CSV table of C-alpha atoms in Angstrom, one decimal:
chain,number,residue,atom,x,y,z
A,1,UNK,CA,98.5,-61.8,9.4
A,2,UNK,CA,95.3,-63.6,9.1
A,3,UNK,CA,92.0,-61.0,7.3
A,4,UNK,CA,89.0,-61.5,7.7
A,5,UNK,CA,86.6,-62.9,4.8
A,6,UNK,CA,85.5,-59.9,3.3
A,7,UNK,CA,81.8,-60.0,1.8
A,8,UNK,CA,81.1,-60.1,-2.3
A,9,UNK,CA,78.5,-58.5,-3.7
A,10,UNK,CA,75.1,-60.4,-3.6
A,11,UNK,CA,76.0,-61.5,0.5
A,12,UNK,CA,73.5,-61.1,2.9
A,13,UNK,CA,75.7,-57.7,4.0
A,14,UNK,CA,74.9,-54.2,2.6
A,15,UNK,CA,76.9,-51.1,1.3
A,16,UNK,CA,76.3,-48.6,3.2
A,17,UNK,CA,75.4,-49.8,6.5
A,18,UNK,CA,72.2,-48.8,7.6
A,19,UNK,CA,72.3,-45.5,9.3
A,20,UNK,CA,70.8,-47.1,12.6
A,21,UNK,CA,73.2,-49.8,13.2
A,22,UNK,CA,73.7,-53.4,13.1
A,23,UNK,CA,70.6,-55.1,10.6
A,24,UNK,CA,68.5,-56.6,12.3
A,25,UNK,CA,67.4,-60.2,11.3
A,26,UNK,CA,64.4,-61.9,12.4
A,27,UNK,CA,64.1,-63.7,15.4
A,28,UNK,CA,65.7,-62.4,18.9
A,29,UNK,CA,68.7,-65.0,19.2
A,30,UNK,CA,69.9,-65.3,15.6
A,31,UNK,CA,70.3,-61.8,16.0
A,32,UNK,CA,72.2,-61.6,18.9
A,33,UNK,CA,74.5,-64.2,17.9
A,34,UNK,CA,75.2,-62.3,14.7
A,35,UNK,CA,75.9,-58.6,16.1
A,36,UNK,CA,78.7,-60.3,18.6
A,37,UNK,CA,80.0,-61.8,15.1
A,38,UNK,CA,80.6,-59.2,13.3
A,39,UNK,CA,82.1,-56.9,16.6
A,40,UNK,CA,84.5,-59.8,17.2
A,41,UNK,CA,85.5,-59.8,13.5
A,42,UNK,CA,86.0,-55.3,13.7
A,43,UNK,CA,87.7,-55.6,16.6
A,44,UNK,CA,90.8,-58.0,14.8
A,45,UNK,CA,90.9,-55.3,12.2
A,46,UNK,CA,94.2,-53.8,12.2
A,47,UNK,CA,93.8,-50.0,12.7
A,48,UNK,CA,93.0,-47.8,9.4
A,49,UNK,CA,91.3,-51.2,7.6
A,50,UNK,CA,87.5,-50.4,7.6
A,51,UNK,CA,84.8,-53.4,7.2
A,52,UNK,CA,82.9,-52.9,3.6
A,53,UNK,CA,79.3,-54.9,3.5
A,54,UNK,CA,77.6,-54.6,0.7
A,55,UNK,CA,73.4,-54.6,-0.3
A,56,UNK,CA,72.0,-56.3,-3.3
A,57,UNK,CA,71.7,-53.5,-5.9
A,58,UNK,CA,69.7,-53.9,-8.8
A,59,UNK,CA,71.2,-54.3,-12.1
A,60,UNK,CA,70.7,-50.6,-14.3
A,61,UNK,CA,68.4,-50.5,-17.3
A,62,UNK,CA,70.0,-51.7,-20.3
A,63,UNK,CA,71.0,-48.8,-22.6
A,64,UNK,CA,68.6,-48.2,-25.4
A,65,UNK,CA,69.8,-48.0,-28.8
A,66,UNK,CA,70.6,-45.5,-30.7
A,67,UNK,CA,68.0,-43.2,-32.8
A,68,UNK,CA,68.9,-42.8,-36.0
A,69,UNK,CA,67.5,-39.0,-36.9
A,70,UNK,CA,67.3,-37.4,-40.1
A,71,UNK,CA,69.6,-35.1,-41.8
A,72,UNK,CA,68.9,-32.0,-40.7
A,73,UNK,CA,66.9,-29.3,-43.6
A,74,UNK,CA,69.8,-27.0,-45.3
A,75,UNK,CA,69.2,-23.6,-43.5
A,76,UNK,CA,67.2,-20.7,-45.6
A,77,UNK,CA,69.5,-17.7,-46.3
A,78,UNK,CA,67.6,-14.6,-45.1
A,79,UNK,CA,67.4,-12.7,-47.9
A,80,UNK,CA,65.6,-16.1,-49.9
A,81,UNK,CA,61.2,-16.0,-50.2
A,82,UNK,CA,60.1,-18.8,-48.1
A,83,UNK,CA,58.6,-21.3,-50.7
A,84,UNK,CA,55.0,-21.9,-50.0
A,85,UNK,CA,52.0,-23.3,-52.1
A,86,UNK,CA,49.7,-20.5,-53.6
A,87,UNK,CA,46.4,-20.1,-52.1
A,88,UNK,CA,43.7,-18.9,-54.3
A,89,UNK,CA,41.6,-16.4,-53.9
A,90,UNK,CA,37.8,-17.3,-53.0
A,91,UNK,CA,35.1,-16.3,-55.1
A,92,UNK,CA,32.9,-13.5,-54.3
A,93,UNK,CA,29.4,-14.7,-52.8
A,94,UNK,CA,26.9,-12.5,-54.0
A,95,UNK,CA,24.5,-10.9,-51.3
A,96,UNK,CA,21.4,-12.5,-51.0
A,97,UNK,CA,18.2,-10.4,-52.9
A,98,UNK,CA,16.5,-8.6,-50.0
A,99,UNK,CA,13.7,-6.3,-49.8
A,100,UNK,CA,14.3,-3.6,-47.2
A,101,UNK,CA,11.9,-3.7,-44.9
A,102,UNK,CA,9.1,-1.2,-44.6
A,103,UNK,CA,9.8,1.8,-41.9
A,104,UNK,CA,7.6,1.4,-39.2
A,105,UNK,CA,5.0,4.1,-39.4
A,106,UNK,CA,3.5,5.9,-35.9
A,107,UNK,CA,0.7,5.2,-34.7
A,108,UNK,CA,-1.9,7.6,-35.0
A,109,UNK,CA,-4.8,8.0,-32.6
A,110,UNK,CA,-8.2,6.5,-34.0
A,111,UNK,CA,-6.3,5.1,-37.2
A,112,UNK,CA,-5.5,1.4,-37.2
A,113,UNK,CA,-2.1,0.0,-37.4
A,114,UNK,CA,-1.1,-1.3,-40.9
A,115,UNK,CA,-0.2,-5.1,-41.4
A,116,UNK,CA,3.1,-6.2,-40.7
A,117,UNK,CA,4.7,-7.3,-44.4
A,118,UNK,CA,5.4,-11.4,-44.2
A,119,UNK,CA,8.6,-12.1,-44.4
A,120,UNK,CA,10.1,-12.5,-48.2
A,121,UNK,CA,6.9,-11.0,-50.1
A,122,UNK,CA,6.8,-7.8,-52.2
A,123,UNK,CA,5.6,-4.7,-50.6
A,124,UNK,CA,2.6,-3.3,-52.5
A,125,UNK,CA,4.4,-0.5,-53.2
A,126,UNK,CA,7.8,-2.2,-55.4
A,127,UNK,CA,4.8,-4.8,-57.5
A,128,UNK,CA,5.2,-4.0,-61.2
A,129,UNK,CA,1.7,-3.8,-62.3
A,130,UNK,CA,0.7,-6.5,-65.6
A,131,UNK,CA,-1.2,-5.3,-68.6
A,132,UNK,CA,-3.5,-7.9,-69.4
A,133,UNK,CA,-5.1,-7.6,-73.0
A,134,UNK,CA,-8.9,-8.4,-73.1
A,135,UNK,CA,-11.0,-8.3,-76.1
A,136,UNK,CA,-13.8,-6.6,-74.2
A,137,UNK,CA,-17.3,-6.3,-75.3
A,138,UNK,CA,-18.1,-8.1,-79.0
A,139,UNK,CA,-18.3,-5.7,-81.5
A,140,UNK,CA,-22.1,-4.4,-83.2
A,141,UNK,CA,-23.4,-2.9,-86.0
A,142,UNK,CA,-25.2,0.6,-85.9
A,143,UNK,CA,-24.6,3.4,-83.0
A,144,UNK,CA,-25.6,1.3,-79.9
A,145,UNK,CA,-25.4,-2.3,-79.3
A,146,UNK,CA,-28.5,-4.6,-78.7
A,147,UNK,CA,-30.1,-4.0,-75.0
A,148,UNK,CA,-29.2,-7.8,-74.2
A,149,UNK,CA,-26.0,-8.3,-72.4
A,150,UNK,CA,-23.6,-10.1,-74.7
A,151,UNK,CA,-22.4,-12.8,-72.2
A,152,UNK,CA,-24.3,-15.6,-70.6
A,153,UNK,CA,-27.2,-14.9,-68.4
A,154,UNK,CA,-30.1,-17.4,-66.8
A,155,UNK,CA,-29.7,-21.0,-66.9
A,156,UNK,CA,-32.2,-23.7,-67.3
A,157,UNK,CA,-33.1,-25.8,-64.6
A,158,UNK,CA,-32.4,-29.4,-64.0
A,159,UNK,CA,-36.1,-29.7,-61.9
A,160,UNK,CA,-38.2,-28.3,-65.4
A,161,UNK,CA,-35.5,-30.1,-67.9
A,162,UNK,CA,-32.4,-32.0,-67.2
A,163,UNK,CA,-31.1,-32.1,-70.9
A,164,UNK,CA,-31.8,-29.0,-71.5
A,165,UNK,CA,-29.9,-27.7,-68.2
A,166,UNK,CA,-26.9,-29.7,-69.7
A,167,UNK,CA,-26.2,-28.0,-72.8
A,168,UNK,CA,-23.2,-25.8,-72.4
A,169,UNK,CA,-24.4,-22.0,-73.2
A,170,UNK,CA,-21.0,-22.0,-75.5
A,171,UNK,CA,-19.4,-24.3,-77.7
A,172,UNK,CA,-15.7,-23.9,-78.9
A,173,UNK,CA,-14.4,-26.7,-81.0
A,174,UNK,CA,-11.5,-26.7,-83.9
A,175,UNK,CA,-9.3,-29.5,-85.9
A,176,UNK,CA,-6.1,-29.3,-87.9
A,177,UNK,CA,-5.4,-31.9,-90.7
A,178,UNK,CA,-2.6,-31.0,-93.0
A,179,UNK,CA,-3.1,-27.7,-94.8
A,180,UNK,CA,-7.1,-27.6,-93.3
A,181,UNK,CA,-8.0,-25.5,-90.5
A,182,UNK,CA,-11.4,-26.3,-88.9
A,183,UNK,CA,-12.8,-23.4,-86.5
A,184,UNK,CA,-16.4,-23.6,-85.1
A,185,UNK,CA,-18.6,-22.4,-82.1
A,186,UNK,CA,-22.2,-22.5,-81.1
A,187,UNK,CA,-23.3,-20.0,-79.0
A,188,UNK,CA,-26.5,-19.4,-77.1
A,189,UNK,CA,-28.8,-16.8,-78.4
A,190,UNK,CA,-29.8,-13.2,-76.7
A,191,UNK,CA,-33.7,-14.5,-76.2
A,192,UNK,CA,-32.8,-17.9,-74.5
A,193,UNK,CA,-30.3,-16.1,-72.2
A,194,UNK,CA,-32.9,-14.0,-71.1
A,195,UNK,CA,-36.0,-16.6,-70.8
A,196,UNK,CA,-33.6,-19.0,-69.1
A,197,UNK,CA,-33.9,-21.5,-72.6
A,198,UNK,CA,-31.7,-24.3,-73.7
A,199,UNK,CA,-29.2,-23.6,-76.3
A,200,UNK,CA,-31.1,-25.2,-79.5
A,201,UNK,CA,-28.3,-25.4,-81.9
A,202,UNK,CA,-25.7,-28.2,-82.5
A,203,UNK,CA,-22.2,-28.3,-84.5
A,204,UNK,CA,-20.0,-31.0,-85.1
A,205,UNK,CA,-16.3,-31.0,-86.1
A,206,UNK,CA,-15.8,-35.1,-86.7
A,207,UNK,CA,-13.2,-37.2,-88.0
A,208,UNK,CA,-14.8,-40.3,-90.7
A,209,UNK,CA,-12.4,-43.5,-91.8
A,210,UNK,CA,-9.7,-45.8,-91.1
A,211,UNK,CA,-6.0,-44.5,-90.3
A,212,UNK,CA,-5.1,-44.0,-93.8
A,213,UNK,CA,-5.5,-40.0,-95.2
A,214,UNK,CA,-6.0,-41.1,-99.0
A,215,UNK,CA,-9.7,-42.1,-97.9
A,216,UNK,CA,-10.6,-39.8,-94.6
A,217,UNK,CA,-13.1,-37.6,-94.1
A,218,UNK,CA,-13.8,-34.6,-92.3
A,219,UNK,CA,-17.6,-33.9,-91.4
A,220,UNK,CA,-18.5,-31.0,-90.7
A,221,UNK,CA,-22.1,-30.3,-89.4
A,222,UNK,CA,-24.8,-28.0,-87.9
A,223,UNK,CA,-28.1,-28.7,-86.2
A,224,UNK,CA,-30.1,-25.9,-86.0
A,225,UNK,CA,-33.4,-26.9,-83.3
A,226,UNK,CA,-36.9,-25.5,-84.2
A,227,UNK,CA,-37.8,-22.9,-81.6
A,228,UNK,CA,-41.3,-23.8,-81.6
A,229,UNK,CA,-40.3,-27.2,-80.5
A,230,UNK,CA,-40.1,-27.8,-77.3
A,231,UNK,CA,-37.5,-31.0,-77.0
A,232,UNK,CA,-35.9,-29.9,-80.3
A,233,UNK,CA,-32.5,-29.2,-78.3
A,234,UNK,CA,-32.5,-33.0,-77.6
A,235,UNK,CA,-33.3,-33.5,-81.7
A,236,UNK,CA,-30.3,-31.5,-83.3
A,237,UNK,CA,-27.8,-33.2,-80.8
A,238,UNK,CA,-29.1,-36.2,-81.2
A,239,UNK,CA,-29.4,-36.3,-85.0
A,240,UNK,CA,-25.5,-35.1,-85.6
A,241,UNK,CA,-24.4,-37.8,-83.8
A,242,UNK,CA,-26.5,-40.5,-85.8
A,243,UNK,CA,-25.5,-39.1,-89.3
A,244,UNK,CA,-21.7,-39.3,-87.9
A,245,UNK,CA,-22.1,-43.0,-86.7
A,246,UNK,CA,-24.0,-44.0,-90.3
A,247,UNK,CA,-21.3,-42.0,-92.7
A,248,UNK,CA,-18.4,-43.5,-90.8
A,249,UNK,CA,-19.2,-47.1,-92.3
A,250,UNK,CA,-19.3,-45.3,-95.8
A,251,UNK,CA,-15.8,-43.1,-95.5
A,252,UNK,CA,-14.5,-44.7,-98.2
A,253,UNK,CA,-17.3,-45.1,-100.7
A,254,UNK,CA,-17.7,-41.2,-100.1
A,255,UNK,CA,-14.3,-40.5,-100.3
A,256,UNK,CA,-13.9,-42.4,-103.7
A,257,UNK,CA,-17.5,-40.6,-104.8
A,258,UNK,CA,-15.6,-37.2,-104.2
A,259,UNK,CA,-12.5,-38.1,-106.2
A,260,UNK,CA,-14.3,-39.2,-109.1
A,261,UNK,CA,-17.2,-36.3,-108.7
A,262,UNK,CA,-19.4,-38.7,-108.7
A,263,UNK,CA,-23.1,-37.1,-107.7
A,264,UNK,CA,-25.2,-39.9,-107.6
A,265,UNK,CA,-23.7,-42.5,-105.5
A,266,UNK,CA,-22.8,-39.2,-102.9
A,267,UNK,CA,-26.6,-38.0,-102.9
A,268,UNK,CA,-27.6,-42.0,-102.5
A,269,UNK,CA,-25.4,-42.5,-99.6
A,270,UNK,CA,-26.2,-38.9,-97.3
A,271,UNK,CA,-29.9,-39.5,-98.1
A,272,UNK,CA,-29.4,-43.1,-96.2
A,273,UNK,CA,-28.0,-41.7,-93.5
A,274,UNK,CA,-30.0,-38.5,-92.9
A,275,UNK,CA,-33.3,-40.7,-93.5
A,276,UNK,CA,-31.4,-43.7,-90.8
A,277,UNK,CA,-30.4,-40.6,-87.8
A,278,UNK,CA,-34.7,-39.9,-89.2
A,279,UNK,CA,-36.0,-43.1,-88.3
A,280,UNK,CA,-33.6,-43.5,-85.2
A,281,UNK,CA,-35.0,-40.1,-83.6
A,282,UNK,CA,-38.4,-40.8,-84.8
A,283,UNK,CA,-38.1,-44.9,-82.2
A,284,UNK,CA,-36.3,-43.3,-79.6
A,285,UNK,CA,-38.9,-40.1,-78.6
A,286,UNK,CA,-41.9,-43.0,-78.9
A,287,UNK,CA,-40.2,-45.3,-76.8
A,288,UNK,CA,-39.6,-42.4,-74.3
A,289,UNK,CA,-43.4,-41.6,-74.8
A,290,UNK,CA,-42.4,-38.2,-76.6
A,291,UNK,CA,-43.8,-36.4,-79.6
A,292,UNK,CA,-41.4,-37.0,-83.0
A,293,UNK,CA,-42.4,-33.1,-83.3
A,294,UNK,CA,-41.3,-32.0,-80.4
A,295,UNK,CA,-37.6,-32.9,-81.5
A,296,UNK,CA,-37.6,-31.2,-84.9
A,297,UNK,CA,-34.1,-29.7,-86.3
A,298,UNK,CA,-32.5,-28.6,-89.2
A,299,UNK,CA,-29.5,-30.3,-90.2
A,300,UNK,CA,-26.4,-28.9,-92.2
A,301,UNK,CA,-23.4,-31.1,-93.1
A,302,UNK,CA,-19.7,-30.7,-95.5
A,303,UNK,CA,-17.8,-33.6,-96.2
A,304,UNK,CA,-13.9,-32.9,-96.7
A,305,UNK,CA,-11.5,-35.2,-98.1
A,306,UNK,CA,-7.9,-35.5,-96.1
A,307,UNK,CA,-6.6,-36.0,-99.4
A,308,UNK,CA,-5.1,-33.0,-100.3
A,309,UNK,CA,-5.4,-33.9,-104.3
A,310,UNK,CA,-9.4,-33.9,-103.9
A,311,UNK,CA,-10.6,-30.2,-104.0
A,312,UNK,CA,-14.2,-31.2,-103.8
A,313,UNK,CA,-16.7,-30.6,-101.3
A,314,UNK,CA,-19.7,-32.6,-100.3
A,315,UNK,CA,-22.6,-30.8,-99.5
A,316,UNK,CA,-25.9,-32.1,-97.8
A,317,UNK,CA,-29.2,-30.1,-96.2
A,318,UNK,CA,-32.8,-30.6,-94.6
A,319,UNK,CA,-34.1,-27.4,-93.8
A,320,UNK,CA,-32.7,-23.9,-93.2
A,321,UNK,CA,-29.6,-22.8,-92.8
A,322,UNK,CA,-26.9,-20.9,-94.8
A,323,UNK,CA,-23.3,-21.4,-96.8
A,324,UNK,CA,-21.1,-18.5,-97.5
A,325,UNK,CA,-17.5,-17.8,-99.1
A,326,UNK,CA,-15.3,-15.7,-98.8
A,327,UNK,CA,-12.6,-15.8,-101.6
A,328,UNK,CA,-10.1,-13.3,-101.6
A,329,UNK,CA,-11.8,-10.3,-99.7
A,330,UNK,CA,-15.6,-10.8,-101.6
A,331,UNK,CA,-18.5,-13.0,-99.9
A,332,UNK,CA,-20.9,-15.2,-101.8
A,333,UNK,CA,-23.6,-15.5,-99.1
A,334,UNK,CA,-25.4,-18.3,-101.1
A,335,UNK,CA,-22.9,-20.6,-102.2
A,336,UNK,CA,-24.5,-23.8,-102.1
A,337,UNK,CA,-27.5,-22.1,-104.7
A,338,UNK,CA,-30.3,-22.8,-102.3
A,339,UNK,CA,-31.7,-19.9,-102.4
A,340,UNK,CA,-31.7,-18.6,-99.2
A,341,UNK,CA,-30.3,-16.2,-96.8
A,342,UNK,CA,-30.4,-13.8,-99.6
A,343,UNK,CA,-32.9,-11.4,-98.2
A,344,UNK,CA,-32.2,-11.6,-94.7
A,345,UNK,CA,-35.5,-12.2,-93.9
A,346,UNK,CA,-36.4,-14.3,-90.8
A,347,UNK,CA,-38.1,-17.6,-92.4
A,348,UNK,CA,-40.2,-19.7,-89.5
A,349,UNK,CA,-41.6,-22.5,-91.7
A,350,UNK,CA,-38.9,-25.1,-92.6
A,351,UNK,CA,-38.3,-28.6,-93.1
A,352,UNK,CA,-37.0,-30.6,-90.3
A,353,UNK,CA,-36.2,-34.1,-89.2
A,354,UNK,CA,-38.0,-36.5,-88.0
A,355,UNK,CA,-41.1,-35.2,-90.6
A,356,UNK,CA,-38.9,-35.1,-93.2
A,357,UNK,CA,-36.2,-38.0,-94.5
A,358,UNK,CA,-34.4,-36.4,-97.6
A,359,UNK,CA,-31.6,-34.6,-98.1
A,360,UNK,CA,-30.8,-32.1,-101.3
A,361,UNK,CA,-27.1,-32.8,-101.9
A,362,UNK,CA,-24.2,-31.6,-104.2
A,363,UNK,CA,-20.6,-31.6,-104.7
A,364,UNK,CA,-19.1,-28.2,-104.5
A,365,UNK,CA,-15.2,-27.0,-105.6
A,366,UNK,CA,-13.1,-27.2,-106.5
A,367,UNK,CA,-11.9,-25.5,-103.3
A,368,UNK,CA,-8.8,-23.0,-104.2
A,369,UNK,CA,-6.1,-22.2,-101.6
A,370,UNK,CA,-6.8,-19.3,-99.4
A,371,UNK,CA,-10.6,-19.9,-99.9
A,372,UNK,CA,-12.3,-19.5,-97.0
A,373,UNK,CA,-16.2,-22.2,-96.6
A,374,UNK,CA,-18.6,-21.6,-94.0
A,375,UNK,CA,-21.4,-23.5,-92.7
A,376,UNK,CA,-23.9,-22.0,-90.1
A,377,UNK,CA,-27.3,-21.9,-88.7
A,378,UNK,CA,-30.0,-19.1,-89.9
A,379,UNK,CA,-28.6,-17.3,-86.9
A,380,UNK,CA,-25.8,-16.0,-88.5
A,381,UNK,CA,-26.8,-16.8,-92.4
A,382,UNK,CA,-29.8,-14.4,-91.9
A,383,UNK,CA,-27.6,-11.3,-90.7
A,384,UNK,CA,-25.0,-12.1,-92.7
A,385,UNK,CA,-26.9,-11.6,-96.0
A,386,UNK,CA,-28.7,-8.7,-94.4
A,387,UNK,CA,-26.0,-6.4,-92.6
A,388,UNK,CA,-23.3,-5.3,-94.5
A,389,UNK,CA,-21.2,-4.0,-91.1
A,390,UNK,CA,-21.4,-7.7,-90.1
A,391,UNK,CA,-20.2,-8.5,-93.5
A,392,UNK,CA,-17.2,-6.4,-93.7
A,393,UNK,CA,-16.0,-7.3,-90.3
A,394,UNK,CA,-16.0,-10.7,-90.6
A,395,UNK,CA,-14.1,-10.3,-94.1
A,396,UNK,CA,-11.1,-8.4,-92.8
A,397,UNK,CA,-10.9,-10.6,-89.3
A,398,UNK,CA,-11.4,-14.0,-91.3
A,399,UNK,CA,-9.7,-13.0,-94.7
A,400,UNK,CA,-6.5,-12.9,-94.1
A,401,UNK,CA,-3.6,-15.6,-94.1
A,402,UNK,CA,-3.5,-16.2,-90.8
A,403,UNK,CA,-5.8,-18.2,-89.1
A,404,UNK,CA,-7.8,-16.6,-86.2
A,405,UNK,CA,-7.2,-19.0,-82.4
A,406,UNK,CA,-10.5,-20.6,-81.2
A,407,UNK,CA,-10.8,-17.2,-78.6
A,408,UNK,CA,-10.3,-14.8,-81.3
A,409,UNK,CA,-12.9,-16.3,-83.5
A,410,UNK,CA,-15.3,-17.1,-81.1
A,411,UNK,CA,-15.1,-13.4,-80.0
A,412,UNK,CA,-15.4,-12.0,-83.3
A,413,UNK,CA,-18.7,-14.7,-84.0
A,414,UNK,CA,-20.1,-12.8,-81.7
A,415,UNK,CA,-20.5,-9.9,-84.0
A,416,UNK,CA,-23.7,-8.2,-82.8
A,417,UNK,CA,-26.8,-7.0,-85.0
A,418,UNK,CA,-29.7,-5.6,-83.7
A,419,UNK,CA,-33.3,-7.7,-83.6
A,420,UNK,CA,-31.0,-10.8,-84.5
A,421,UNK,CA,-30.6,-12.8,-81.1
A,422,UNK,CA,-31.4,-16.4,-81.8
A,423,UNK,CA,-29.0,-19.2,-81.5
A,424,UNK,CA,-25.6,-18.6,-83.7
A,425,UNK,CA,-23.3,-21.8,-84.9
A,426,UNK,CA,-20.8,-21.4,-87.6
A,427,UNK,CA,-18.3,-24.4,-88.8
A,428,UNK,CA,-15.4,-22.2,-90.8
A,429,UNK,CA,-13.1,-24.4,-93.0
A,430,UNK,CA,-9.9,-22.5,-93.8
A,431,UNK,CA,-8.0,-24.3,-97.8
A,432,UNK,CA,-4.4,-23.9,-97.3
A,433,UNK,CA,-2.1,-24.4,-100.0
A,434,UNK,CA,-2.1,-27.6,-102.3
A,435,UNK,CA,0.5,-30.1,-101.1
């Protein structure tokens, strides 16, 4: 019995048949021709043989491969701790420091509201109050202190006298070299505070020679101006710088002159230079069209060896003045035998530079540790020698071991006598121990 071809997969036919009947091909008579094809070709079927067409399917997907996974974690009995890392414990953060605010207070009719407290600052009310030491008022002889106030008062004006306006009403100054201990001060008197005057008086606290100790100097120095000289503030400044600049080219012939005690060639070489800063002054106030009188001064001056195996002193003077020492507890008022200061008697005639151009000299010591040399103007040599209150106070402030700061002495300079009030310097050389 002949069968018809039956379609393989990939023919034009489909599996299943299209729910709407024959497919339809394009164009009119292709199809036409086609439908009585295939009704021809059912139609020879013998009965119970069905036609099977088949429809291009698309291959599947290929299969993926295989994941290989990982052993699975052995199970946890129950009753075993979980294993975990330990976690530690944070620190504790301290609070930040606060100040509690202030209760608001009520307002009171007619009363204005306080002020609000910025943040972060101190109530009033929580501040620790600071004691603040103050040596007060400088101490005086007798039952009442002199009727001028003891602290700076009118200045000079630059209009009537620009180097008098200048001058600084105090002067602190103070060195240190190995076991010396310089302290000095100039301070202006009672009577210039009160007329509006210049301080008169000059100190200075200088350093002579090269770098090496074993032939440097110290030079110490006061000016004292004449009060009946009008320009004599310009004088005593001027003259203690002159006699520094002149002795600093002779440091080490003065230095060897003190080592070997030798008098002569020291007097010969302070008398140059106080009759050079003479003769300087003397040029410079005629070329300015001055008076050489108007600039008179006193002049005062120690020369220490650095050396600490020298123990001798130089000493030079024109004009008044005084030199005291104190040595364990007692004070020799007139050390440098001059004479004066003895009586405490005010003295008004002396010598002075520019007039005069000579010097009286001598080498004093030797110096003993714990001694205690002081150079000043008649402003503190004259009540000095005269008051013993002024005497025993500056004893126990300045005669102990320990050497007074530049406040402390200044303050206890200012030790106050009655009817003394002219201008007070004081140089103070403290001797430490040898070596």
């Amino acid at each position: 019995m002949h069968q018809p071809d039956i379609p393989q997969p990939g023919s034009p036919q489909e599996w299943p048949p299209p729910a709407s009947g024959p497919e339809e091909v394009p164009g009119a008579g292709a199809g036409q021709a086609r439908a009585d094809a295939l009704d021809e070709a059912w139609n020879s079927l013998p009965s119970g043989v069905g036609a099977v067409i088949y429809r291009p399917v698309a291959p599947p997907p290929p299969t993926p491969e295989p994941v290989a996974l990982p052993e699975p974690h052995a199970p946890v009995p129950e009753s075993a701790p979980v294993p975990h890392a330990p976690v530690p414990e944070p620190a504790p953060v301290p609070a930040p420091a606060s100040v509690p605010a202030p209760a608001p207070v009520p307002a009171v009719e007619g009363v204005p509201a306080a002020e609000p407290v910025p943040p972060g600052a101190v109530p009033e009310a929580v501040r620790v109050p600071v004691a603040v030491p103050l040596l007060g008022p400088p101490r005086h002889s007798g039952p009442k202190p002199p009727l001028y106030a003891p602290h700076p008062g009118i200045l000079p004006s630059v209009r009537d006298d620009l180097d008098g306006a200048v001058v600084a009403d105090i002067v602190v100054d103070g060195a240190t070299h190995g076991a010396l201990t310089v302290r000095a001060a100039s301070i202006r008197g009672d009577s210039h505070r009160y007329e509006g005057g210049p301080r008169q008086d000059a100190l200075g606290v200088t350093r002579l020679g090269g770098p090496d100790p074993a032939n440097g100097l110290l030079l110490l120095t006061v000016a004292d101006g004449v009060g009946s000289a009008a320009r004599s503030h310009i004088g005593s400044h001027e003259v203690s710088r002159s006699v520094a600049l002149f002795l600093d080219r002779y440091a080490e012939q003065l230095a060897e002159s003190l080592r070997a005690h030798d008098e002569s060639t020291f007097s010969a070489l302070v008398n140059s230079a106080v009759g050079s800063a003479a003769e300087g002054l003397a040029r410079s106030v005629a070329e300015r069209g001055g008076h050489p009188a108007d600039h008179a001064t006193t002049l005062r001056g120690l020369l220490v060896p650095l050396d600490p195996r020298v123990r001798d002193r130089g000493f030079f003077a024109v004009g008044d003045g005084g030199g005291a020492l104190l040595r364990r507890g007692v004070w020799t008022v007139d050390v440098f035998g001059e004479g004066q200061g003895g009586s405490g008697v005010i003295d008004t005639g002396t010598e002075a530079l520019p007039g005069s151009r000579f010097a009286r000299s001598l080498i004093h010591g030797p110096a003993l540790p714990g001694d205690l040399l002081v150079l000043c103007t008649d402003g503190l040599s004259t009540p000095l020698a005269g008051d013993a209150g002024m005497r025993d106070f500056l004893a126990a402030a300045w005669g102990s071991a320990e050497v007074p700061g530049p406040v402390d002495f200044l303050w206890q300079l200012q030790y106050r006598v009655k009817s003394y009030d002219d201008d007070r310097t004081a140089v103070c050389l403290w001797e430490g121990p040898e070596g």
